[in-house]
RNA sequence: GCCGAAGUGGCGGAAUUGGCAGACGCAGCAGACUCAAAAUCUGCCGUGGUAGCCCCACGUGCCGGUUCGAGUCCGGCCUUCGGCACCA
């Protein structure tokens, strides 16, 4: 055998796998299916270590499940619409498509150099017509079901990106992509009605037991369900009613004012009703709207308001409550109007104190009596007895709540209501490089869908890209001008494209039937392969992509296109790859390039290190010395096979196990313990790091025989064959090479995963620990299967135990079979 | 502020059901091979006492508890990281 040289071995096998198309997958009803999926990347140009980690995890799983006998679907593609391509066009004058496709070519080459077992025939590119045609088709499906609609609203706008953003894409009041401040704009935009599914999206989180709990909790918080009462307050001066929502109906007798959002639709009418204050109110509204999103939504910022001199009537007791226009009430949550109950809500307390508004106590704790003049803050505990609340006086909170809501419903001015924090998904983007929204506007017919046989609405090629200008699509006369499909008159196309998160909300379904040109996917195929059995990706998608995909799956299910409720059965959120304790980034200069590492040590070493260095779901600090260690291990594997090459080839698959020496029996024991542990770690627990460390122990045990040329050939063969098979999912090239080198037929990756011999994992003799009062005092070897009494006797017979218990009374003895005897003495 | 996760040698980490704390790897030290170095192989490697071993004490963020026995369970803190944050 020659020296281990990853560069030549890896190239050789990669082209062989590619030429022979060994990772091609077809439906097969005879075998159980397994769908392993890594989140597809954005084609930024190069793979980074996060990708390497993601794909290494997925590849081990796909290869392991294949060896276990599953029919494994393991596809890859590119989330290839999006801003960076357009920015490249603006900056360097390259076409977004050219930029994108050349990046894809480069990244695919890098993926191939990693030795990943993808079925490339199923590749999905979201920017290709054969894909976005169906993205548009699905949009139209949503439209026909009333789940896509256009409305005017105060939306999040990023000036740098020149487009609107979804709520989920605003982080701390800043754009998720470019970090610039987000402002509010009043625009007419397309939305998807995800709120229709809020309840199911929340409820079905219970079905996702294979997801990390924290992701489920994050989604739960994001959806933010609350129950309460919505009721109407009359405003005699306007001849109107204002609806308010509260989760504390028990406090309604304490209302002393009504707070409105600055954007509340009745604000202008209130100004008209009270001309004296109109100007001041309008100024206040303007000021509030000029505040940035961060200022307005921070809990630290000052709560301001202006009294309008117009009053609303509390329907419960007829009391008047002045209407205040404020900067803190959100226009798009609840009704945009909030009751002010100073004594039982801390924010209302501060607001009322600041503006000298009345406070009424309507809730008294059981153990003390509250007095307004002694109180310095609101009483917010949800415990006590109602006072000042008419017929509800003396009730506890729970019954008062029900009674008050019953009253509102009976008298017809209010209703129980569930509210969600989740808002509808704003999907229009004023950008070029995305799937055009397939809608036409006609002066006579209004909004008209582009007929299905005219899909896709294609992106025009002859457009200009300029910094800061309006969308290139809106400037393209040839694109905008069209005829109305209904009446044939001149009409205009929608020039907005879809949020790229739409494209990635269904790609995992397309993989099951990627070449279908009649439908997005065939029902039978999608139901065979999907849902995804194991999804692997970064935690950054905990809400965005994972919530949207769940929504899409449910809508497509309701449309009869598939028959499951959730797209991803199990989810694994991998940790980040760090260097020197912080995230790799160009600005910090701590980037380690996968290409360099693969060039120097080979893909097998890179994969092995990244899987060995830390548990998959934890952050991993990159270590150059650690990589050396992984490389060293592979060289050790290579050499030990080389040392025993002759025995392995001479050995038989069936041999006389009874003839083994005690040392050889021990090696065989280690082998089968390793098999058991590795199988368990890969299949049940995703403990790749400990699976590898166990294999290292096996190799260490094998090395004990390195100078022993009398090692039983059958055993040498058994150990080597199983060692190679166990390593195969992790390091596919070196194992394939060793497999061939030893003269075995076919690919190691098409072998059956080895079974362990239960008998060999047991031992005749075990070492147990002798404890006195819980402290280890000695260790002895005893037969594995002796009785409790025999164990106790063996412990008592032990010389050290006798020395240390001399003159003391044995109170108790605890025996744990095969582990320990604890003697409690006084 | 609310919710969640984590805290173990010089470092990454292991300990699956409450049962030998520190597997495996990195770094370090020593030896073998070598003219020498690299590579490789072997051994040592938590702290302190004793200074060779044996042995003893201490030790999993801190304080307390349950238990024959706690890194693991319970109560109370501290620190770090992540998510949400005027949601009425």
PDB file of N, CA and C in Angstrom, chain A residues 4 6 10 13-14 17 23 38 47-65 67 74 110-118 120 577 593-616 620 622 626-631 633-634 682 688-689 691-692 696 725-736 748-749:
ATOM      1  N   UNK A   4      -0.819   7.333   2.691  1.00  0.00           N
ATOM      2  CA  UNK A   4      -2.141   7.964   2.636  1.00  0.00           C
ATOM      3  C   UNK A   4      -2.037   9.338   1.997  1.00  0.00           C
ATOM      4  N   UNK A   6      -4.653  11.947   0.640  1.00  0.00           N
ATOM      5  CA  UNK A   6      -6.070  12.275   0.432  1.00  0.00           C
ATOM      6  C   UNK A   6      -6.338  12.960  -0.905  1.00  0.00           C
ATOM      7  N   UNK A  10      -9.245  11.250  -3.028  1.00  0.00           N
ATOM      8  CA  UNK A  10     -10.556  11.898  -3.006  1.00  0.00           C
ATOM      9  C   UNK A  10     -11.025  12.259  -4.407  1.00  0.00           C
ATOM     10  N   UNK A  13     -12.288   9.058  -6.271  1.00  0.00           N
ATOM     11  CA  UNK A  13     -13.592   8.513  -5.917  1.00  0.00           C
ATOM     12  C   UNK A  13     -14.729   9.478  -6.244  1.00  0.00           C
ATOM     13  N   UNK A  14     -14.441  10.781  -6.096  1.00  0.00           N
ATOM     14  CA  UNK A  14     -15.492  11.748  -6.428  1.00  0.00           C
ATOM     15  C   UNK A  14     -15.907  11.618  -7.891  1.00  0.00           C
ATOM     16  N   UNK A  17     -17.916   8.365  -8.328  1.00  0.00           N
ATOM     17  CA  UNK A  17     -19.295   8.457  -7.825  1.00  0.00           C
ATOM     18  C   UNK A  17     -20.172   9.253  -8.791  1.00  0.00           C
ATOM     19  N   UNK A  23     -25.483   8.078  -6.321  1.00  0.00           N
ATOM     20  CA  UNK A  23     -26.387   8.610  -5.296  1.00  0.00           C
ATOM     21  C   UNK A  23     -27.767   8.967  -5.844  1.00  0.00           C
ATOM     22  N   UNK A  38     -30.536  19.100   4.378  1.00  0.00           N
ATOM     23  CA  UNK A  38     -29.841  20.252   4.922  1.00  0.00           C
ATOM     24  C   UNK A  38     -30.427  21.500   4.271  1.00  0.00           C
ATOM     25  N   UNK A  47     -18.362  28.338  -0.161  1.00  0.00           N
ATOM     26  CA  UNK A  47     -18.808  27.674   1.056  1.00  0.00           C
ATOM     27  C   UNK A  47     -18.026  28.253   2.234  1.00  0.00           C
ATOM     28  N   UNK A  48     -18.708  28.389   3.368  1.00  0.00           N
ATOM     29  CA  UNK A  48     -17.974  28.719   4.583  1.00  0.00           C
ATOM     30  C   UNK A  48     -18.088  27.544   5.551  1.00  0.00           C
ATOM     31  N   UNK A  49     -17.420  27.642   6.695  1.00  0.00           N
ATOM     32  CA  UNK A  49     -17.351  26.498   7.609  1.00  0.00           C
ATOM     33  C   UNK A  49     -18.728  26.088   8.139  1.00  0.00           C
ATOM     34  N   UNK A  50     -19.635  27.063   8.237  1.00  0.00           N
ATOM     35  CA  UNK A  50     -20.994  26.728   8.660  1.00  0.00           C
ATOM     36  C   UNK A  50     -21.634  25.755   7.679  1.00  0.00           C
ATOM     37  N   UNK A  51     -21.424  25.982   6.376  1.00  0.00           N
ATOM     38  CA  UNK A  51     -21.923  25.045   5.366  1.00  0.00           C
ATOM     39  C   UNK A  51     -21.270  23.678   5.545  1.00  0.00           C
ATOM     40  N   UNK A  52     -19.953  23.687   5.751  1.00  0.00           N
ATOM     41  CA  UNK A  52     -19.228  22.419   5.874  1.00  0.00           C
ATOM     42  C   UNK A  52     -19.811  21.609   7.027  1.00  0.00           C
ATOM     43  N   UNK A  53     -20.091  22.287   8.116  1.00  0.00           N
ATOM     44  CA  UNK A  53     -20.645  21.598   9.275  1.00  0.00           C
ATOM     45  C   UNK A  53     -22.036  21.050   8.956  1.00  0.00           C
ATOM     46  N   UNK A  54     -22.866  21.906   8.377  1.00  0.00           N
ATOM     47  CA  UNK A  54     -24.227  21.526   8.024  1.00  0.00           C
ATOM     48  C   UNK A  54     -24.251  20.288   7.115  1.00  0.00           C
ATOM     49  N   UNK A  55     -23.439  20.333   6.053  1.00  0.00           N
ATOM     50  CA  UNK A  55     -23.474  19.254   5.069  1.00  0.00           C
ATOM     51  C   UNK A  55     -22.805  17.989   5.595  1.00  0.00           C
ATOM     52  N   UNK A  56     -21.807  18.168   6.462  1.00  0.00           N
ATOM     53  CA  UNK A  56     -21.149  16.984   7.025  1.00  0.00           C
ATOM     54  C   UNK A  56     -22.133  16.207   7.880  1.00  0.00           C
ATOM     55  N   UNK A  57     -22.885  16.912   8.686  1.00  0.00           N
ATOM     56  CA  UNK A  57     -23.879  16.260   9.537  1.00  0.00           C
ATOM     57  C   UNK A  57     -24.888  15.514   8.668  1.00  0.00           C
ATOM     58  N   UNK A  58     -25.413  16.209   7.658  1.00  0.00           N
ATOM     59  CA  UNK A  58     -26.431  15.607   6.795  1.00  0.00           C
ATOM     60  C   UNK A  58     -25.896  14.413   6.030  1.00  0.00           C
ATOM     61  N   UNK A  59     -24.657  14.505   5.608  1.00  0.00           N
ATOM     62  CA  UNK A  59     -24.089  13.435   4.793  1.00  0.00           C
ATOM     63  C   UNK A  59     -23.850  12.177   5.621  1.00  0.00           C
ATOM     64  N   UNK A  60     -23.384  12.355   6.851  1.00  0.00           N
ATOM     65  CA  UNK A  60     -23.205  11.197   7.735  1.00  0.00           C
ATOM     66  C   UNK A  60     -24.549  10.502   7.922  1.00  0.00           C
ATOM     67  N   UNK A  61     -25.564  11.304   8.166  1.00  0.00           N
ATOM     68  CA  UNK A  61     -26.879  10.743   8.395  1.00  0.00           C
ATOM     69  C   UNK A  61     -27.405  10.010   7.162  1.00  0.00           C
ATOM     70  N   UNK A  62     -27.274  10.645   6.006  1.00  0.00           N
ATOM     71  CA  UNK A  62     -27.776  10.033   4.764  1.00  0.00           C
ATOM     72  C   UNK A  62     -27.051   8.725   4.479  1.00  0.00           C
ATOM     73  N   UNK A  63     -25.745   8.729   4.633  1.00  0.00           N
ATOM     74  CA  UNK A  63     -24.972   7.513   4.356  1.00  0.00           C
ATOM     75  C   UNK A  63     -25.279   6.420   5.374  1.00  0.00           C
ATOM     76  N   UNK A  64     -25.420   6.821   6.644  1.00  0.00           N
ATOM     77  CA  UNK A  64     -25.724   5.841   7.688  1.00  0.00           C
ATOM     78  C   UNK A  64     -27.086   5.197   7.434  1.00  0.00           C
ATOM     79  N   UNK A  65     -28.076   6.027   7.127  1.00  0.00           N
ATOM     80  CA  UNK A  65     -29.426   5.497   6.911  1.00  0.00           C
ATOM     81  C   UNK A  65     -29.458   4.604   5.668  1.00  0.00           C
ATOM     82  N   UNK A  67     -26.980   2.718   4.629  1.00  0.00           N
ATOM     83  CA  UNK A  67     -26.383   1.449   5.043  1.00  0.00           C
ATOM     84  C   UNK A  67     -27.347   0.654   5.925  1.00  0.00           C
ATOM     85  N   UNK A  74     -31.668  12.501  -0.482  1.00  0.00           N
ATOM     86  CA  UNK A  74     -30.701  13.471   0.050  1.00  0.00           C
ATOM     87  C   UNK A  74     -30.345  14.451  -1.060  1.00  0.00           C
ATOM     88  N   UNK A 110     -17.291  23.004  -4.872  1.00  0.00           N
ATOM     89  CA  UNK A 110     -16.812  22.846  -3.503  1.00  0.00           C
ATOM     90  C   UNK A 110     -17.599  21.762  -2.757  1.00  0.00           C
ATOM     91  N   UNK A 111     -18.886  21.687  -3.039  1.00  0.00           N
ATOM     92  CA  UNK A 111     -19.683  20.638  -2.402  1.00  0.00           C
ATOM     93  C   UNK A 111     -19.235  19.259  -2.875  1.00  0.00           C
ATOM     94  N   UNK A 112     -18.916  19.166  -4.160  1.00  0.00           N
ATOM     95  CA  UNK A 112     -18.443  17.885  -4.677  1.00  0.00           C
ATOM     96  C   UNK A 112     -17.121  17.505  -4.043  1.00  0.00           C
ATOM     97  N   UNK A 113     -16.278  18.515  -3.806  1.00  0.00           N
ATOM     98  CA  UNK A 113     -14.975  18.242  -3.189  1.00  0.00           C
ATOM     99  C   UNK A 113     -15.108  17.811  -1.734  1.00  0.00           C
ATOM    100  N   UNK A 114     -16.287  18.039  -1.168  1.00  0.00           N
ATOM    101  CA  UNK A 114     -16.513  17.551   0.195  1.00  0.00           C
ATOM    102  C   UNK A 114     -16.952  16.089   0.211  1.00  0.00           C
ATOM    103  N   UNK A 115     -17.247  15.554  -0.965  1.00  0.00           N
ATOM    104  CA  UNK A 115     -17.655  14.149  -1.034  1.00  0.00           C
ATOM    105  C   UNK A 115     -19.060  13.898  -0.518  1.00  0.00           C
ATOM    106  N   UNK A 116     -19.973  14.808  -0.839  1.00  0.00           N
ATOM    107  CA  UNK A 116     -21.340  14.705  -0.316  1.00  0.00           C
ATOM    108  C   UNK A 116     -22.193  13.821  -1.228  1.00  0.00           C
ATOM    109  N   UNK A 117     -23.073  13.070  -0.632  1.00  0.00           N
ATOM    110  CA  UNK A 117     -23.828  12.063  -1.382  1.00  0.00           C
ATOM    111  C   UNK A 117     -25.167  12.600  -1.889  1.00  0.00           C
ATOM    112  N   UNK A 118     -25.123  13.675  -2.658  1.00  0.00           N
ATOM    113  CA  UNK A 118     -26.375  14.243  -3.158  1.00  0.00           C
ATOM    114  C   UNK A 118     -26.808  13.599  -4.471  1.00  0.00           C
ATOM    115  N   UNK A 120     -27.824  14.750  -7.545  1.00  0.00           N
ATOM    116  CA  UNK A 120     -27.822  16.043  -8.259  1.00  0.00           C
ATOM    117  C   UNK A 120     -28.904  16.132  -9.319  1.00  0.00           C
ATOM    118  N   UNK A 577     -19.810  27.866  13.824  1.00  0.00           N
ATOM    119  CA  UNK A 577     -18.377  27.590  13.821  1.00  0.00           C
ATOM    120  C   UNK A 577     -17.658  28.895  14.161  1.00  0.00           C
ATOM    121  N   UNK A 593     -10.805  29.166   5.474  1.00  0.00           N
ATOM    122  CA  UNK A 593     -11.475  28.788   4.237  1.00  0.00           C
ATOM    123  C   UNK A 593     -11.535  27.272   4.094  1.00  0.00           C
ATOM    124  N   UNK A 594     -12.738  26.740   3.881  1.00  0.00           N
ATOM    125  CA  UNK A 594     -12.881  25.291   3.707  1.00  0.00           C
ATOM    126  C   UNK A 594     -12.016  24.776   2.563  1.00  0.00           C
ATOM    127  N   UNK A 595     -11.929  25.572   1.510  1.00  0.00           N
ATOM    128  CA  UNK A 595     -11.184  25.117   0.345  1.00  0.00           C
ATOM    129  C   UNK A 595      -9.707  24.883   0.699  1.00  0.00           C
ATOM    130  N   UNK A 596      -9.164  25.799   1.525  1.00  0.00           N
ATOM    131  CA  UNK A 596      -7.771  25.671   1.937  1.00  0.00           C
ATOM    132  C   UNK A 596      -7.550  24.415   2.773  1.00  0.00           C
ATOM    133  N   UNK A 597      -8.462  24.212   3.732  1.00  0.00           N
ATOM    134  CA  UNK A 597      -8.333  23.049   4.620  1.00  0.00           C
ATOM    135  C   UNK A 597      -8.442  21.761   3.821  1.00  0.00           C
ATOM    136  N   UNK A 598      -9.401  21.730   2.896  1.00  0.00           N
ATOM    137  CA  UNK A 598      -9.575  20.531   2.078  1.00  0.00           C
ATOM    138  C   UNK A 598      -8.356  20.320   1.192  1.00  0.00           C
ATOM    139  N   UNK A 599      -7.810  21.406   0.683  1.00  0.00           N
ATOM    140  CA  UNK A 599      -6.620  21.311  -0.154  1.00  0.00           C
ATOM    141  C   UNK A 599      -5.437  20.741   0.618  1.00  0.00           C
ATOM    142  N   UNK A 600      -5.328  21.123   1.891  1.00  0.00           N
ATOM    143  CA  UNK A 600      -4.163  20.718   2.673  1.00  0.00           C
ATOM    144  C   UNK A 600      -4.312  19.311   3.257  1.00  0.00           C
ATOM    145  N   UNK A 601      -5.489  19.030   3.829  1.00  0.00           N
ATOM    146  CA  UNK A 601      -5.673  17.752   4.532  1.00  0.00           C
ATOM    147  C   UNK A 601      -6.639  16.801   3.850  1.00  0.00           C
ATOM    148  N   UNK A 602      -7.459  17.330   2.937  1.00  0.00           N
ATOM    149  CA  UNK A 602      -8.486  16.511   2.321  1.00  0.00           C
ATOM    150  C   UNK A 602      -9.825  16.698   3.011  1.00  0.00           C
ATOM    151  N   UNK A 603     -10.883  16.337   2.283  1.00  0.00           N
ATOM    152  CA  UNK A 603     -12.241  16.519   2.786  1.00  0.00           C
ATOM    153  C   UNK A 603     -12.510  15.618   3.987  1.00  0.00           C
ATOM    154  N   UNK A 604     -11.952  14.406   3.964  1.00  0.00           N
ATOM    155  CA  UNK A 604     -12.215  13.472   5.059  1.00  0.00           C
ATOM    156  C   UNK A 604     -11.774  14.062   6.398  1.00  0.00           C
ATOM    157  N   UNK A 605     -10.591  14.657   6.416  1.00  0.00           N
ATOM    158  CA  UNK A 605     -10.092  15.262   7.652  1.00  0.00           C
ATOM    159  C   UNK A 605     -10.977  16.426   8.081  1.00  0.00           C
ATOM    160  N   UNK A 606     -11.348  17.273   7.133  1.00  0.00           N
ATOM    161  CA  UNK A 606     -12.190  18.426   7.453  1.00  0.00           C
ATOM    162  C   UNK A 606     -13.515  17.966   8.047  1.00  0.00           C
ATOM    163  N   UNK A 607     -14.114  16.965   7.423  1.00  0.00           N
ATOM    164  CA  UNK A 607     -15.398  16.439   7.909  1.00  0.00           C
ATOM    165  C   UNK A 607     -15.234  15.839   9.296  1.00  0.00           C
ATOM    166  N   UNK A 608     -14.198  15.025   9.446  1.00  0.00           N
ATOM    167  CA  UNK A 608     -13.992  14.336  10.715  1.00  0.00           C
ATOM    168  C   UNK A 608     -13.786  15.347  11.846  1.00  0.00           C
ATOM    169  N   UNK A 609     -12.938  16.334  11.595  1.00  0.00           N
ATOM    170  CA  UNK A 609     -12.663  17.300  12.665  1.00  0.00           C
ATOM    171  C   UNK A 609     -13.931  18.039  13.083  1.00  0.00           C
ATOM    172  N   UNK A 610     -14.680  18.506  12.105  1.00  0.00           N
ATOM    173  CA  UNK A 610     -15.824  19.358  12.414  1.00  0.00           C
ATOM    174  C   UNK A 610     -16.918  18.569  13.143  1.00  0.00           C
ATOM    175  N   UNK A 611     -16.929  17.253  12.933  1.00  0.00           N
ATOM    176  CA  UNK A 611     -17.914  16.428  13.632  1.00  0.00           C
ATOM    177  C   UNK A 611     -17.411  15.976  14.997  1.00  0.00           C
ATOM    178  N   UNK A 612     -16.094  15.903  15.137  1.00  0.00           N
ATOM    179  CA  UNK A 612     -15.503  15.389  16.369  1.00  0.00           C
ATOM    180  C   UNK A 612     -15.334  16.476  17.426  1.00  0.00           C
ATOM    181  N   UNK A 613     -15.085  17.706  16.993  1.00  0.00           N
ATOM    182  CA  UNK A 613     -14.643  18.755  17.918  1.00  0.00           C
ATOM    183  C   UNK A 613     -15.703  19.208  18.923  1.00  0.00           C
ATOM    184  N   UNK A 614     -16.967  19.018  18.603  1.00  0.00           N
ATOM    185  CA  UNK A 614     -18.017  19.463  19.536  1.00  0.00           C
ATOM    186  C   UNK A 614     -19.310  18.736  19.200  1.00  0.00           C
ATOM    187  N   UNK A 615     -20.242  18.639  20.158  1.00  0.00           N
ATOM    188  CA  UNK A 615     -21.557  18.090  19.833  1.00  0.00           C
ATOM    189  C   UNK A 615     -22.217  18.956  18.759  1.00  0.00           C
ATOM    190  N   UNK A 616     -23.017  18.334  17.888  1.00  0.00           N
ATOM    191  CA  UNK A 616     -23.531  19.034  16.708  1.00  0.00           C
ATOM    192  C   UNK A 616     -24.339  20.301  17.017  1.00  0.00           C
ATOM    193  N   UNK A 620     -18.813  25.596  17.977  1.00  0.00           N
ATOM    194  CA  UNK A 620     -17.557  24.865  17.825  1.00  0.00           C
ATOM    195  C   UNK A 620     -16.447  25.864  17.571  1.00  0.00           C
ATOM    196  N   UNK A 622     -12.995  26.621  16.124  1.00  0.00           N
ATOM    197  CA  UNK A 622     -12.070  26.031  15.168  1.00  0.00           C
ATOM    198  C   UNK A 622     -10.667  25.975  15.764  1.00  0.00           C
ATOM    199  N   UNK A 626      -6.354  20.883  16.287  1.00  0.00           N
ATOM    200  CA  UNK A 626      -7.366  19.836  16.297  1.00  0.00           C
ATOM    201  C   UNK A 626      -7.498  19.175  14.931  1.00  0.00           C
ATOM    202  N   UNK A 627      -7.381  19.962  13.881  1.00  0.00           N
ATOM    203  CA  UNK A 627      -7.447  19.414  12.522  1.00  0.00           C
ATOM    204  C   UNK A 627      -6.277  18.465  12.300  1.00  0.00           C
ATOM    205  N   UNK A 628      -5.115  18.886  12.756  1.00  0.00           N
ATOM    206  CA  UNK A 628      -3.927  18.018  12.682  1.00  0.00           C
ATOM    207  C   UNK A 628      -4.218  16.676  13.351  1.00  0.00           C
ATOM    208  N   UNK A 629      -4.871  16.730  14.499  1.00  0.00           N
ATOM    209  CA  UNK A 629      -5.190  15.521  15.251  1.00  0.00           C
ATOM    210  C   UNK A 629      -6.095  14.590  14.458  1.00  0.00           C
ATOM    211  N   UNK A 630      -7.089  15.166  13.781  1.00  0.00           N
ATOM    212  CA  UNK A 630      -7.996  14.339  12.981  1.00  0.00           C
ATOM    213  C   UNK A 630      -7.263  13.713  11.808  1.00  0.00           C
ATOM    214  N   UNK A 631      -6.363  14.480  11.219  1.00  0.00           N
ATOM    215  CA  UNK A 631      -5.565  13.978  10.101  1.00  0.00           C
ATOM    216  C   UNK A 631      -4.676  12.824  10.576  1.00  0.00           C
ATOM    217  N   UNK A 633      -5.258  10.845  13.023  1.00  0.00           N
ATOM    218  CA  UNK A 633      -6.084   9.660  13.259  1.00  0.00           C
ATOM    219  C   UNK A 633      -6.312   8.890  11.956  1.00  0.00           C
ATOM    220  N   UNK A 634      -6.603   9.610  10.879  1.00  0.00           N
ATOM    221  CA  UNK A 634      -6.841   8.921   9.608  1.00  0.00           C
ATOM    222  C   UNK A 634      -5.582   8.214   9.137  1.00  0.00           C
ATOM    223  N   UNK A 682     -25.324   7.177  16.394  1.00  0.00           N
ATOM    224  CA  UNK A 682     -25.734   7.708  15.094  1.00  0.00           C
ATOM    225  C   UNK A 682     -27.248   7.671  14.941  1.00  0.00           C
ATOM    226  N   UNK A 688     -22.360  12.538  17.264  1.00  0.00           N
ATOM    227  CA  UNK A 688     -21.309  12.182  16.322  1.00  0.00           C
ATOM    228  C   UNK A 688     -19.939  12.246  16.981  1.00  0.00           C
ATOM    229  N   UNK A 689     -19.756  13.203  17.891  1.00  0.00           N
ATOM    230  CA  UNK A 689     -18.438  13.356  18.525  1.00  0.00           C
ATOM    231  C   UNK A 689     -18.070  12.137  19.364  1.00  0.00           C
ATOM    232  N   UNK A 691     -19.364   9.119  18.963  1.00  0.00           N
ATOM    233  CA  UNK A 691     -19.237   7.981  18.046  1.00  0.00           C
ATOM    234  C   UNK A 691     -17.801   7.919  17.544  1.00  0.00           C
ATOM    235  N   UNK A 692     -17.266   9.068  17.170  1.00  0.00           N
ATOM    236  CA  UNK A 692     -15.890   9.097  16.653  1.00  0.00           C
ATOM    237  C   UNK A 692     -14.887   8.741  17.755  1.00  0.00           C
ATOM    238  N   UNK A 696     -12.069   5.782  17.845  1.00  0.00           N
ATOM    239  CA  UNK A 696     -10.655   6.018  18.142  1.00  0.00           C
ATOM    240  C   UNK A 696     -10.144   5.038  19.198  1.00  0.00           C
ATOM    241  N   UNK A 725     -16.358   0.034   7.816  1.00  0.00           N
ATOM    242  CA  UNK A 725     -17.792   0.304   7.630  1.00  0.00           C
ATOM    243  C   UNK A 725     -18.289   1.382   8.588  1.00  0.00           C
ATOM    244  N   UNK A 726     -17.824   1.334   9.839  1.00  0.00           N
ATOM    245  CA  UNK A 726     -18.287   2.330  10.800  1.00  0.00           C
ATOM    246  C   UNK A 726     -17.797   3.722  10.453  1.00  0.00           C
ATOM    247  N   UNK A 727     -16.604   3.779   9.867  1.00  0.00           N
ATOM    248  CA  UNK A 727     -16.045   5.087   9.520  1.00  0.00           C
ATOM    249  C   UNK A 727     -16.614   5.634   8.221  1.00  0.00           C
ATOM    250  N   UNK A 728     -17.195   4.751   7.415  1.00  0.00           N
ATOM    251  CA  UNK A 728     -17.607   5.132   6.061  1.00  0.00           C
ATOM    252  C   UNK A 728     -18.516   6.372   6.007  1.00  0.00           C
ATOM    253  N   UNK A 729     -19.538   6.488   6.869  1.00  0.00           N
ATOM    254  CA  UNK A 729     -20.385   7.675   6.778  1.00  0.00           C
ATOM    255  C   UNK A 729     -19.621   8.976   7.063  1.00  0.00           C
ATOM    256  N   UNK A 730     -18.621   8.888   7.932  1.00  0.00           N
ATOM    257  CA  UNK A 730     -17.890  10.094   8.321  1.00  0.00           C
ATOM    258  C   UNK A 730     -16.855  10.495   7.275  1.00  0.00           C
ATOM    259  N   UNK A 731     -16.070   9.507   6.862  1.00  0.00           N
ATOM    260  CA  UNK A 731     -14.951   9.776   5.949  1.00  0.00           C
ATOM    261  C   UNK A 731     -15.086   8.876   4.730  1.00  0.00           C
ATOM    262  N   UNK A 732     -15.895   9.307   3.764  1.00  0.00           N
ATOM    263  CA  UNK A 732     -16.285   8.405   2.669  1.00  0.00           C
ATOM    264  C   UNK A 732     -15.153   8.022   1.714  1.00  0.00           C
ATOM    265  N   UNK A 733     -14.123   8.879   1.573  1.00  0.00           N
ATOM    266  CA  UNK A 733     -13.107   8.577   0.562  1.00  0.00           C
ATOM    267  C   UNK A 733     -12.094   7.547   1.042  1.00  0.00           C
ATOM    268  N   UNK A 734     -11.517   7.786   2.210  1.00  0.00           N
ATOM    269  CA  UNK A 734     -10.462   6.879   2.700  1.00  0.00           C
ATOM    270  C   UNK A 734     -11.038   5.480   2.911  1.00  0.00           C
ATOM    271  N   UNK A 735     -12.287   5.405   3.353  1.00  0.00           N
ATOM    272  CA  UNK A 735     -12.885   4.089   3.591  1.00  0.00           C
ATOM    273  C   UNK A 735     -13.153   3.372   2.268  1.00  0.00           C
ATOM    274  N   UNK A 736     -13.567   4.143   1.263  1.00  0.00           N
ATOM    275  CA  UNK A 736     -13.800   3.544  -0.061  1.00  0.00           C
ATOM    276  C   UNK A 736     -12.489   3.000  -0.622  1.00  0.00           C
ATOM    277  N   UNK A 748     -18.114   0.581  -0.465  1.00  0.00           N
ATOM    278  CA  UNK A 748     -18.339   0.393   0.966  1.00  0.00           C
ATOM    279  C   UNK A 748     -19.651   1.072   1.373  1.00  0.00           C
ATOM    280  N   UNK A 749     -20.034   2.082   0.615  1.00  0.00           N
ATOM    281  CA  UNK A 749     -21.238   2.841   0.974  1.00  0.00           C
ATOM    282  C   UNK A 749     -22.521   2.097   0.613  1.00  0.00           C
TER     283      UNK A 749
END
